Amino acid sequence: MIVSMKRMTLVAHKADETAILNALQGTGAVEVISGGQDNSAQAALERAQSRVHQFGDALKTIRPYAPKKSFFAAPAEAKAEELFLMLPDAVSLSEQLSVLNRELAATKSEIDKNETLIDALRPWEAFPADMQTYQVSKKVKYFTGIIATVDVEKLENIESTAEYQLFNEGLMRTCVIACPLDDAKSVANFLKSLDWTDYVFPKMPGTPAEAMEELSEKNRTLNAKKVELESALCDSATGREGMMESAFDAAVIERDRALASADLVRSSATFQLEGWVPSDKEELVKNAIHQITDAYYLDVREPEEDEVPPSFVENKPFVTPFEQVTNLYSRPDPNGIDATPYMAPFYILLFGLMLSDTGYGLVLAVLTALFIKLKKPGGMSGGFARVLFWGGVSTMVWGALVGTIFGMDFDTLLGTNNLFPLFVDPMENPIGMLILCFGLGVLHILFGVALKMKVAFSRGDWQSAIFDSFSWILIVVGLIVFAVPSAVQGVPVVISTIGLGMAGLGAVMILLFKGRASKNPIMRTLSGLGELYQVTGYLSDILSYARLFALGIATGVIASVFNQLCMMLMGSPNIVLRILGIIVASALLVALHGFNVAINTLGAFVHCARLQYVEFYGKFYEPGGRAFKPLSYQTRHYRVTDK
Amino acid sequence: MELQWGTIFAAAGAAMAAVMAGVGSALGVGLAGQASAGVVSEDPDRFGSCLLLQLLPGTQGIYGLLIAFVIASKAGLLTGAAALSATAGLNLFLAAIPIAFGGLLSAIAQGKVAVAGINLVAKKPEEQGKAMLMTVMVETYAVLALLISFLLVNGVKVG
């Protein structure tokens, strides 16, 4: 249900600011909004933000040295003030780590640079002269460069006064050409016609071979330094993960408080806080402030017309996880209704029908239950885990109803004689299954339309409820009733006439009253005709539920295909091959079914969400609320326990 | 030797379903994989979200496999059962058309949406759900094609 929000204004002494913000953060019930231009807390905010970055970088450095956490490990718990105990140590450690990291990076880049130089000099290893001073003669022009081997023989055609020498083998050959200054131009032009690249020696003394030796020597020292730095890093980082994580969380808590503090406005002695508070948490907030000081002024009032409150919902524990599904679409408009409680049962129902395999449902339910039990996830992942758990339970039930378990027939497994499927076998009676899917779709869609009616009634707009929503229920139900006698034998034809009457009444209501805002009868009828065209929309919405069936067979048939494949492997008449086959097939069965569960759970999850968003929410939901983001403990590694 | 036209048509249909839908999925997953690798090179933490999006265009290949298998077992291609009439074989071949073409083209289109979705996740990780939904919108048509192929195969009378 949507909780109504109240607008609060708090004025208190500056001296109590930190204590009050601290207490409010503990309640997690107040969203602080900007009260106006006041930059006095900006510097503190920047400090807090840079500290979060600093600790985050330190954690990245530490992580490779920390033991791997099990996927199912539950996060540690701590009180808020306990997190802050590690702050001073963490500051010095993170500085130490960042110095080491910088030095290490510098050393590595120096090593890389030297390696590159050595690689570049290697082709010139045979060059006998000093790299800086070989161009001794003022009357001779030297061309130093690299030439493609295919062009080497063309060098024979060079000016007769020029001499050349090659220094290595291979596809690209290093080469120096010397010629009298007067011929330099013509030689240069000649070289342009070849695959020739000029080369400039690096600014190093000695022959290339000497330079390479010197660089390797440097790298040996640098490598030793690198090893030393790495072990120093390992020493400082090992075993410090918990400490840095707690400090990181403390820094985040501090940063969030600084963010709130930056939104306050201050006079010389007081500060003023503007914010939103859920109406049921008002007392909690008052008490929290009251415990710190008596000297405050607190005003809590209903929002005014132009103030848009954040959207905040509270639901029963069973429904709460499904809020995550709604959030993926959009939060409800604060003036609309919270659709989650209505969506949750349908979500479970439709999800199960899409997977519809008792074995797979069991796997899904057990895995998610373990995950929830051991990891104790909160927030988004916790919500989705619970959604999938209920989906798994529903899948088990549907599996029994359609008679499949791990792609096998229930009857074959239990030895029962045609007891299963309890309801309908999609392989033998596909049309019956399709009708079931469309039936669920009609129910789902009409429920959405009914919810729209409910919203309209609660706003006192009975005209909209009757003419815009109820008329459609009449049309859809009427058309279905109309079709019943021709589809099912033994139903009297008069039912058909009743159905037609209902649909006709609905259509007339829409034709006459859809455009009731306009006085002009022609405009009204035109508007009604336009609305009636929506009947195609309803048709495509209902047909969209065919996916329930298709995804169901995708799971079931693929599972049985995997089973058959593995049976073939096990079926060899040769005893050795048969044993081998059984071993391979068992491993394969686990892997294949695991894959099938995973991919079809993903498919069922998203297709089910789509049915909710497009077909169901499309009928009545008013999206567009902005999330309520109270000042609270948004820790990543520790769960804060003091509430 | 006389050709068994019924069996030939059925085998062609099964092959077409598996090949075309499989090729589509391979192309779609391939496109999305390239985009994923790019995003993960910048931010390895995005791997999980990117992998989910990359997987989505892969389902068409599975649908193709499914229809191929159903046709093959119906026509007795796996066990070598009795001969199939040419009409039944041709019917099975025609039944493969929806998932073959629907799978091929929708997987490619879905791969492109997945690429866009992966880029979206790179910039706004919290919008992963929306990226997945947009991608799944395309898959609807592969699911419908699968359904029709399945119903058509199911309706063919053999023997």
mmCIF file of C-alpha atoms in Angstrom, chain A residues 235-509:
data_model
loop_
_atom_site.group_PDB
_atom_site.id
_atom_site.type_symbol
_atom_site.label_atom_id
_atom_site.label_comp_id
_atom_site.label_asym_id
_atom_site.label_seq_id
_atom_site.Cartn_x
_atom_site.Cartn_y
_atom_site.Cartn_z
ATOM 1 C CA ASP A 235 52.384 -7.776 3.733
ATOM 2 C CA SER A 236 50.338 -4.620 4.291
ATOM 3 C CA ALA A 237 47.264 -5.945 2.539
ATOM 4 C CA THR A 238 46.970 -9.463 3.859
ATOM 5 C CA GLY A 239 44.364 -9.922 6.529
ATOM 6 C CA ARG A 240 43.253 -6.296 6.452
ATOM 7 C CA GLU A 241 40.150 -6.784 4.358
ATOM 8 C CA GLY A 242 37.644 -6.826 7.216
ATOM 9 C CA MET A 243 39.121 -3.685 8.674
ATOM 10 C CA MET A 244 39.086 -1.816 5.374
ATOM 11 C CA GLU A 245 35.547 -2.958 4.623
ATOM 12 C CA SER A 246 34.292 -1.663 7.939
ATOM 13 C CA ALA A 247 36.106 1.621 7.364
ATOM 14 C CA PHE A 248 34.644 1.828 3.865
ATOM 15 C CA ASP A 249 31.147 1.387 5.252
ATOM 16 C CA ALA A 250 31.861 3.996 7.921
ATOM 17 C CA ALA A 251 33.052 6.384 5.228
ATOM 18 C CA VAL A 252 29.873 5.771 3.243
ATOM 19 C CA ILE A 253 27.745 6.483 6.318
ATOM 20 C CA GLU A 254 29.693 9.677 6.877
ATOM 21 C CA ARG A 255 29.396 10.653 3.228
ATOM 22 C CA ASP A 256 25.627 10.195 3.250
ATOM 23 C CA ARG A 257 25.418 12.372 6.330
ATOM 24 C CA ALA A 258 27.598 14.984 4.652
ATOM 25 C CA LEU A 259 25.269 14.881 1.634
ATOM 26 C CA ALA A 260 22.317 15.570 3.923
ATOM 27 C CA SER A 261 24.262 18.241 5.738
ATOM 28 C CA ALA A 262 24.992 19.982 2.446
ATOM 29 C CA ASP A 263 21.239 20.350 1.915
ATOM 30 C CA LEU A 264 20.710 22.245 5.197
ATOM 31 C CA VAL A 265 20.491 26.012 5.463
ATOM 32 C CA ARG A 266 22.173 27.709 8.382
ATOM 33 C CA SER A 267 21.933 30.952 10.285
ATOM 34 C CA SER A 268 24.632 32.058 12.738
ATOM 35 C CA ALA A 269 23.294 29.815 15.513
ATOM 36 C CA THR A 270 20.793 27.401 13.959
ATOM 37 C CA PHE A 271 20.299 25.079 11.059
ATOM 38 C CA GLN A 272 17.110 24.287 9.187
ATOM 39 C CA LEU A 273 16.324 20.870 7.729
ATOM 40 C CA GLU A 274 13.638 20.316 5.100
ATOM 41 C CA GLY A 275 12.519 16.797 4.327
ATOM 42 C CA TRP A 276 9.927 14.109 3.775
ATOM 43 C CA VAL A 277 8.803 11.591 6.347
ATOM 44 C CA PRO A 278 6.289 8.718 5.978
ATOM 45 C CA SER A 279 3.217 9.545 8.032
ATOM 46 C CA ASP A 280 3.564 6.400 10.141
ATOM 47 C CA LYS A 281 7.151 7.221 11.118
ATOM 48 C CA GLU A 282 6.451 10.708 12.434
ATOM 49 C CA GLU A 283 6.553 9.669 16.104
ATOM 50 C CA LEU A 284 9.762 7.730 15.590
ATOM 51 C CA VAL A 285 11.478 10.807 14.204
ATOM 52 C CA LYS A 286 10.146 13.052 16.974
ATOM 53 C CA ASN A 287 11.429 10.659 19.636
ATOM 54 C CA ALA A 288 14.828 10.403 18.012
ATOM 55 C CA ILE A 289 15.257 14.175 18.033
ATOM 56 C CA HIS A 290 13.791 14.514 21.487
ATOM 57 C CA GLN A 291 16.407 12.210 22.962
ATOM 58 C CA ILE A 292 19.131 14.618 21.882
ATOM 59 C CA THR A 293 17.750 18.010 22.741
ATOM 60 C CA ASP A 294 14.671 19.898 23.843
ATOM 61 C CA ALA A 295 15.684 23.002 22.001
ATOM 62 C CA TYR A 296 14.177 22.416 18.581
ATOM 63 C CA TYR A 297 11.246 23.384 16.422
ATOM 64 C CA LEU A 298 9.610 20.649 14.332
ATOM 65 C CA ASP A 299 6.773 21.199 11.909
ATOM 66 C CA VAL A 300 5.190 18.204 10.144
ATOM 67 C CA ARG A 301 2.437 18.981 7.651
ATOM 68 C CA GLU A 302 0.558 17.630 4.653
ATOM 69 C CA PRO A 303 2.250 18.379 1.310
ATOM 70 C CA GLU A 304 0.932 21.309 -0.691
ATOM 71 C CA GLU A 305 -0.406 21.061 -4.230
ATOM 72 C CA ASP A 306 2.852 21.858 -5.989
ATOM 73 C CA GLU A 307 5.035 19.664 -3.797
ATOM 74 C CA VAL A 308 5.509 16.173 -5.230
ATOM 75 C CA PRO A 309 6.221 13.685 -2.459
ATOM 76 C CA PRO A 310 8.439 10.654 -3.047
ATOM 77 C CA SER A 311 6.672 7.362 -3.585
ATOM 78 C CA PHE A 312 6.923 4.991 -0.622
ATOM 79 C CA VAL A 313 5.086 1.703 -0.215
ATOM 80 C CA GLU A 314 4.735 -0.699 2.651
ATOM 81 C CA ASN A 315 3.340 -4.171 2.209
ATOM 82 C CA LYS A 316 2.849 -7.400 4.070
ATOM 83 C CA PRO A 317 6.063 -9.461 4.325
ATOM 84 C CA PHE A 318 4.794 -11.904 1.715
ATOM 85 C CA VAL A 319 4.219 -9.167 -0.858
ATOM 86 C CA THR A 320 7.272 -7.017 -0.096
ATOM 87 C CA PRO A 321 9.727 -8.968 -2.332
ATOM 88 C CA PHE A 322 7.442 -8.397 -5.309
ATOM 89 C CA GLU A 323 7.956 -4.644 -4.955
ATOM 90 C CA GLN A 324 11.281 -5.292 -6.696
ATOM 91 C CA VAL A 325 9.402 -6.549 -9.746
ATOM 92 C CA THR A 326 7.287 -3.403 -9.794
ATOM 93 C CA ASN A 327 10.359 -1.230 -9.268
ATOM 94 C CA LEU A 328 11.929 -2.666 -12.426
ATOM 95 C CA TYR A 329 9.026 -1.105 -14.302
ATOM 96 C CA SER A 330 8.402 2.080 -12.406
ATOM 97 C CA ARG A 331 7.461 3.129 -8.929
ATOM 98 C CA PRO A 332 3.797 3.993 -8.427
ATOM 99 C CA ASP A 333 2.651 7.562 -8.653
ATOM 100 C CA PRO A 334 2.225 8.768 -5.054
ATOM 101 C CA ASN A 335 -1.404 9.650 -5.839
ATOM 102 C CA GLY A 336 -2.174 6.359 -7.576
ATOM 103 C CA ILE A 337 -2.336 2.858 -6.161
ATOM 104 C CA ASP A 338 0.373 0.371 -5.330
ATOM 105 C CA ALA A 339 -0.155 -2.489 -7.754
ATOM 106 C CA THR A 340 2.229 -4.931 -6.099
ATOM 107 C CA PRO A 341 -0.242 -6.720 -3.800
ATOM 108 C CA TYR A 342 -2.526 -7.421 -6.773
ATOM 109 C CA MET A 343 0.304 -8.444 -9.055
ATOM 110 C CA ALA A 344 2.061 -10.881 -6.692
ATOM 111 C CA PRO A 345 -0.473 -13.760 -6.843
ATOM 112 C CA PHE A 346 -0.658 -13.568 -10.637
ATOM 113 C CA TYR A 347 3.100 -13.439 -10.871
ATOM 114 C CA ILE A 348 3.415 -16.668 -8.893
ATOM 115 C CA LEU A 349 0.637 -18.342 -10.866
ATOM 116 C CA LEU A 350 1.936 -17.421 -14.324
ATOM 117 C CA PHE A 351 5.590 -18.044 -13.479
ATOM 118 C CA GLY A 352 4.780 -21.595 -12.422
ATOM 119 C CA LEU A 353 2.841 -22.269 -15.596
ATOM 120 C CA MET A 354 5.785 -21.157 -17.739
ATOM 121 C CA LEU A 355 8.257 -23.525 -16.068
ATOM 122 C CA SER A 356 5.688 -26.197 -15.130
ATOM 123 C CA ASP A 357 8.056 -28.987 -14.137
ATOM 124 C CA THR A 358 7.966 -30.314 -10.582
ATOM 125 C CA GLY A 359 11.641 -31.269 -10.629
ATOM 126 C CA TYR A 360 12.762 -27.886 -11.847
ATOM 127 C CA GLY A 361 10.497 -26.140 -9.373
ATOM 128 C CA LEU A 362 12.032 -28.165 -6.574
ATOM 129 C CA VAL A 363 15.567 -27.268 -7.674
ATOM 130 C CA LEU A 364 14.658 -23.604 -7.915
ATOM 131 C CA ALA A 365 12.858 -23.514 -4.567
ATOM 132 C CA VAL A 366 15.621 -25.363 -2.712
ATOM 133 C CA LEU A 367 18.409 -23.240 -4.190
ATOM 134 C CA THR A 368 16.711 -19.944 -3.476
ATOM 135 C CA ALA A 369 15.694 -21.084 0.008
ATOM 136 C CA LEU A 370 19.322 -21.980 0.750
ATOM 137 C CA PHE A 371 20.472 -18.657 -0.639
ATOM 138 C CA ILE A 372 17.999 -16.745 1.520
ATOM 139 C CA LYS A 373 18.762 -18.808 4.624
ATOM 140 C CA LEU A 374 22.565 -18.639 4.415
ATOM 141 C CA LYS A 375 23.300 -15.375 2.678
ATOM 142 C CA LYS A 376 20.458 -13.401 4.246
ATOM 143 C CA PRO A 377 20.339 -11.075 1.245
ATOM 144 C CA GLY A 378 18.522 -7.785 1.550
ATOM 145 C CA GLY A 379 17.324 -5.223 -0.963
ATOM 146 C CA MET A 380 17.077 -6.146 -4.594
ATOM 147 C CA SER A 381 18.776 -9.569 -4.606
ATOM 148 C CA GLY A 382 16.880 -10.607 -1.499
ATOM 149 C CA GLY A 383 13.613 -9.567 -3.127
ATOM 150 C CA PHE A 384 14.300 -11.464 -6.341
ATOM 151 C CA ALA A 385 15.432 -14.554 -4.433
ATOM 152 C CA ARG A 386 12.099 -14.649 -2.602
ATOM 153 C CA VAL A 387 10.151 -14.028 -5.809
ATOM 154 C CA LEU A 388 11.949 -16.965 -7.417
ATOM 155 C CA PHE A 389 11.336 -19.108 -4.350
ATOM 156 C CA TRP A 390 7.584 -18.656 -4.645
ATOM 157 C CA GLY A 391 7.879 -19.122 -8.381
ATOM 158 C CA GLY A 392 9.613 -22.432 -7.700
ATOM 159 C CA VAL A 393 6.870 -23.559 -5.349
ATOM 160 C CA SER A 394 4.234 -22.684 -7.926
ATOM 161 C CA THR A 395 6.278 -24.492 -10.594
ATOM 162 C CA MET A 396 6.153 -27.661 -8.485
ATOM 163 C CA VAL A 397 2.378 -27.479 -8.277
ATOM 164 C CA TRP A 398 1.966 -26.782 -11.993
ATOM 165 C CA GLY A 399 4.350 -29.636 -12.744
ATOM 166 C CA ALA A 400 1.986 -32.019 -11.006
ATOM 167 C CA LEU A 401 -0.990 -30.485 -12.786
ATOM 168 C CA VAL A 402 0.512 -31.035 -16.238
ATOM 169 C CA GLY A 403 2.318 -34.205 -15.213
ATOM 170 C CA THR A 404 6.051 -33.575 -15.752
ATOM 171 C CA ILE A 405 9.022 -34.005 -13.442
ATOM 172 C CA PHE A 406 12.528 -33.422 -14.860
ATOM 173 C CA GLY A 407 11.038 -33.869 -18.318
ATOM 174 C CA MET A 408 9.654 -37.308 -17.439
ATOM 175 C CA ASP A 409 6.099 -38.386 -17.091
ATOM 176 C CA PHE A 410 4.923 -38.589 -13.486
ATOM 177 C CA ASP A 411 3.155 -41.844 -14.290
ATOM 178 C CA THR A 412 6.335 -43.540 -15.556
ATOM 179 C CA LEU A 413 8.236 -42.426 -12.479
ATOM 180 C CA LEU A 414 5.666 -43.350 -9.852
ATOM 181 C CA GLY A 415 4.207 -46.319 -11.684
ATOM 182 C CA THR A 416 0.727 -44.897 -11.401
ATOM 183 C CA ASN A 417 -1.734 -45.632 -14.146
ATOM 184 C CA ASN A 418 -2.772 -42.421 -15.863
ATOM 185 C CA LEU A 419 -3.208 -40.583 -12.558
ATOM 186 C CA PHE A 420 -1.147 -37.729 -13.927
ATOM 187 C CA PRO A 421 -1.494 -35.141 -15.290
ATOM 188 C CA LEU A 422 -3.935 -33.983 -12.697
ATOM 189 C CA PHE A 423 -5.279 -31.305 -14.980
ATOM 190 C CA VAL A 424 -4.299 -31.215 -18.637
ATOM 191 C CA ASP A 425 -1.539 -32.749 -20.756
ATOM 192 C CA PRO A 426 -0.229 -30.032 -23.096
ATOM 193 C CA MET A 427 1.270 -32.635 -25.455
ATOM 194 C CA GLU A 428 -1.978 -34.527 -25.968
ATOM 195 C CA ASN A 429 -4.410 -31.696 -25.662
ATOM 196 C CA PRO A 430 -2.636 -28.549 -26.871
ATOM 197 C CA ILE A 431 -5.874 -26.727 -27.618
ATOM 198 C CA GLY A 432 -7.115 -27.316 -24.073
ATOM 199 C CA MET A 433 -3.858 -25.935 -22.755
ATOM 200 C CA LEU A 434 -4.135 -22.882 -25.013
ATOM 201 C CA ILE A 435 -7.650 -22.246 -23.765
ATOM 202 C CA LEU A 436 -6.375 -22.465 -20.196
ATOM 203 C CA CYS A 437 -3.682 -19.884 -20.976
ATOM 204 C CA PHE A 438 -6.116 -17.516 -22.693
ATOM 205 C CA GLY A 439 -8.545 -17.983 -19.820
ATOM 206 C CA LEU A 440 -5.906 -16.962 -17.296
ATOM 207 C CA GLY A 441 -5.105 -14.038 -19.550
ATOM 208 C CA VAL A 442 -8.709 -12.859 -19.664
ATOM 209 C CA LEU A 443 -8.914 -13.129 -15.887
ATOM 210 C CA HIS A 444 -5.677 -11.191 -15.468
ATOM 211 C CA ILE A 445 -6.649 -8.446 -17.892
ATOM 212 C CA LEU A 446 -10.180 -8.020 -16.583
ATOM 213 C CA PHE A 447 -8.799 -7.861 -13.051
ATOM 214 C CA GLY A 448 -6.643 -4.974 -14.238
ATOM 215 C CA VAL A 449 -9.683 -3.222 -15.715
ATOM 216 C CA ALA A 450 -11.576 -3.824 -12.474
ATOM 217 C CA LEU A 451 -8.738 -2.209 -10.538
ATOM 218 C CA LYS A 452 -9.028 0.819 -12.785
ATOM 219 C CA MET A 453 -12.718 0.955 -11.921
ATOM 220 C CA LYS A 454 -11.861 0.770 -8.260
ATOM 221 C CA VAL A 455 -9.427 3.684 -8.546
ATOM 222 C CA ALA A 456 -12.013 5.754 -10.422
ATOM 223 C CA PHE A 457 -14.682 5.012 -7.803
ATOM 224 C CA SER A 458 -12.353 5.887 -4.946
ATOM 225 C CA ARG A 459 -11.762 9.248 -6.622
ATOM 226 C CA GLY A 460 -15.506 9.749 -6.882
ATOM 227 C CA ASP A 461 -15.398 9.589 -10.682
ATOM 228 C CA TRP A 462 -18.224 7.060 -11.174
ATOM 229 C CA GLN A 463 -18.740 8.032 -14.808
ATOM 230 C CA SER A 464 -15.235 7.016 -15.732
ATOM 231 C CA ALA A 465 -15.605 3.787 -13.748
ATOM 232 C CA ILE A 466 -18.798 2.777 -15.544
ATOM 233 C CA PHE A 467 -18.287 4.104 -19.053
ATOM 234 C CA ASP A 468 -14.532 3.649 -19.487
ATOM 235 C CA SER A 469 -13.879 0.481 -17.524
ATOM 236 C CA PHE A 470 -17.048 -1.463 -16.821
ATOM 237 C CA SER A 471 -18.121 -1.167 -20.448
ATOM 238 C CA TRP A 472 -14.990 -3.038 -21.489
ATOM 239 C CA ILE A 473 -15.638 -5.801 -18.977
ATOM 240 C CA LEU A 474 -19.104 -6.132 -20.542
ATOM 241 C CA ILE A 475 -17.667 -6.299 -24.051
ATOM 242 C CA VAL A 476 -14.929 -8.834 -23.311
ATOM 243 C CA VAL A 477 -17.094 -11.095 -21.154
ATOM 244 C CA GLY A 478 -20.004 -10.734 -23.585
ATOM 245 C CA LEU A 479 -17.944 -11.736 -26.606
ATOM 246 C CA ILE A 480 -16.621 -14.785 -24.772
ATOM 247 C CA VAL A 481 -20.110 -15.825 -23.670
ATOM 248 C CA PHE A 482 -21.251 -15.285 -27.260
ATOM 249 C CA ALA A 483 -18.678 -17.805 -28.493
ATOM 250 C CA VAL A 484 -19.365 -20.469 -25.863
ATOM 251 C CA PRO A 485 -22.345 -22.275 -27.535
ATOM 252 C CA SER A 486 -20.493 -22.735 -30.829
ATOM 253 C CA ALA A 487 -17.384 -24.057 -29.068
ATOM 254 C CA VAL A 488 -18.943 -26.286 -26.431
ATOM 255 C CA GLN A 489 -21.667 -28.731 -27.333
ATOM 256 C CA GLY A 490 -24.826 -28.834 -25.301
ATOM 257 C CA VAL A 491 -24.897 -25.189 -24.304
ATOM 258 C CA PRO A 492 -28.178 -23.606 -25.415
ATOM 259 C CA VAL A 493 -27.935 -21.031 -28.163
ATOM 260 C CA VAL A 494 -29.763 -18.473 -26.044
ATOM 261 C CA ILE A 495 -26.515 -18.002 -24.056
ATOM 262 C CA SER A 496 -25.029 -16.699 -27.276
ATOM 263 C CA THR A 497 -27.710 -14.046 -27.546
ATOM 264 C CA ILE A 498 -27.164 -12.960 -23.942
ATOM 265 C CA GLY A 499 -23.460 -12.583 -24.635
ATOM 266 C CA LEU A 500 -24.107 -10.532 -27.730
ATOM 267 C CA GLY A 501 -26.444 -8.343 -25.713
ATOM 268 C CA MET A 502 -23.806 -7.701 -23.058
ATOM 269 C CA ALA A 503 -21.169 -6.836 -25.639
ATOM 270 C CA GLY A 504 -23.637 -4.608 -27.474
ATOM 271 C CA LEU A 505 -24.555 -2.776 -24.287
ATOM 272 C CA GLY A 506 -20.883 -2.181 -23.541
ATOM 273 C CA ALA A 507 -20.253 -0.923 -27.052
ATOM 274 C CA VAL A 508 -23.237 1.427 -26.912
ATOM 275 C CA MET A 509 -22.041 2.805 -23.576
#
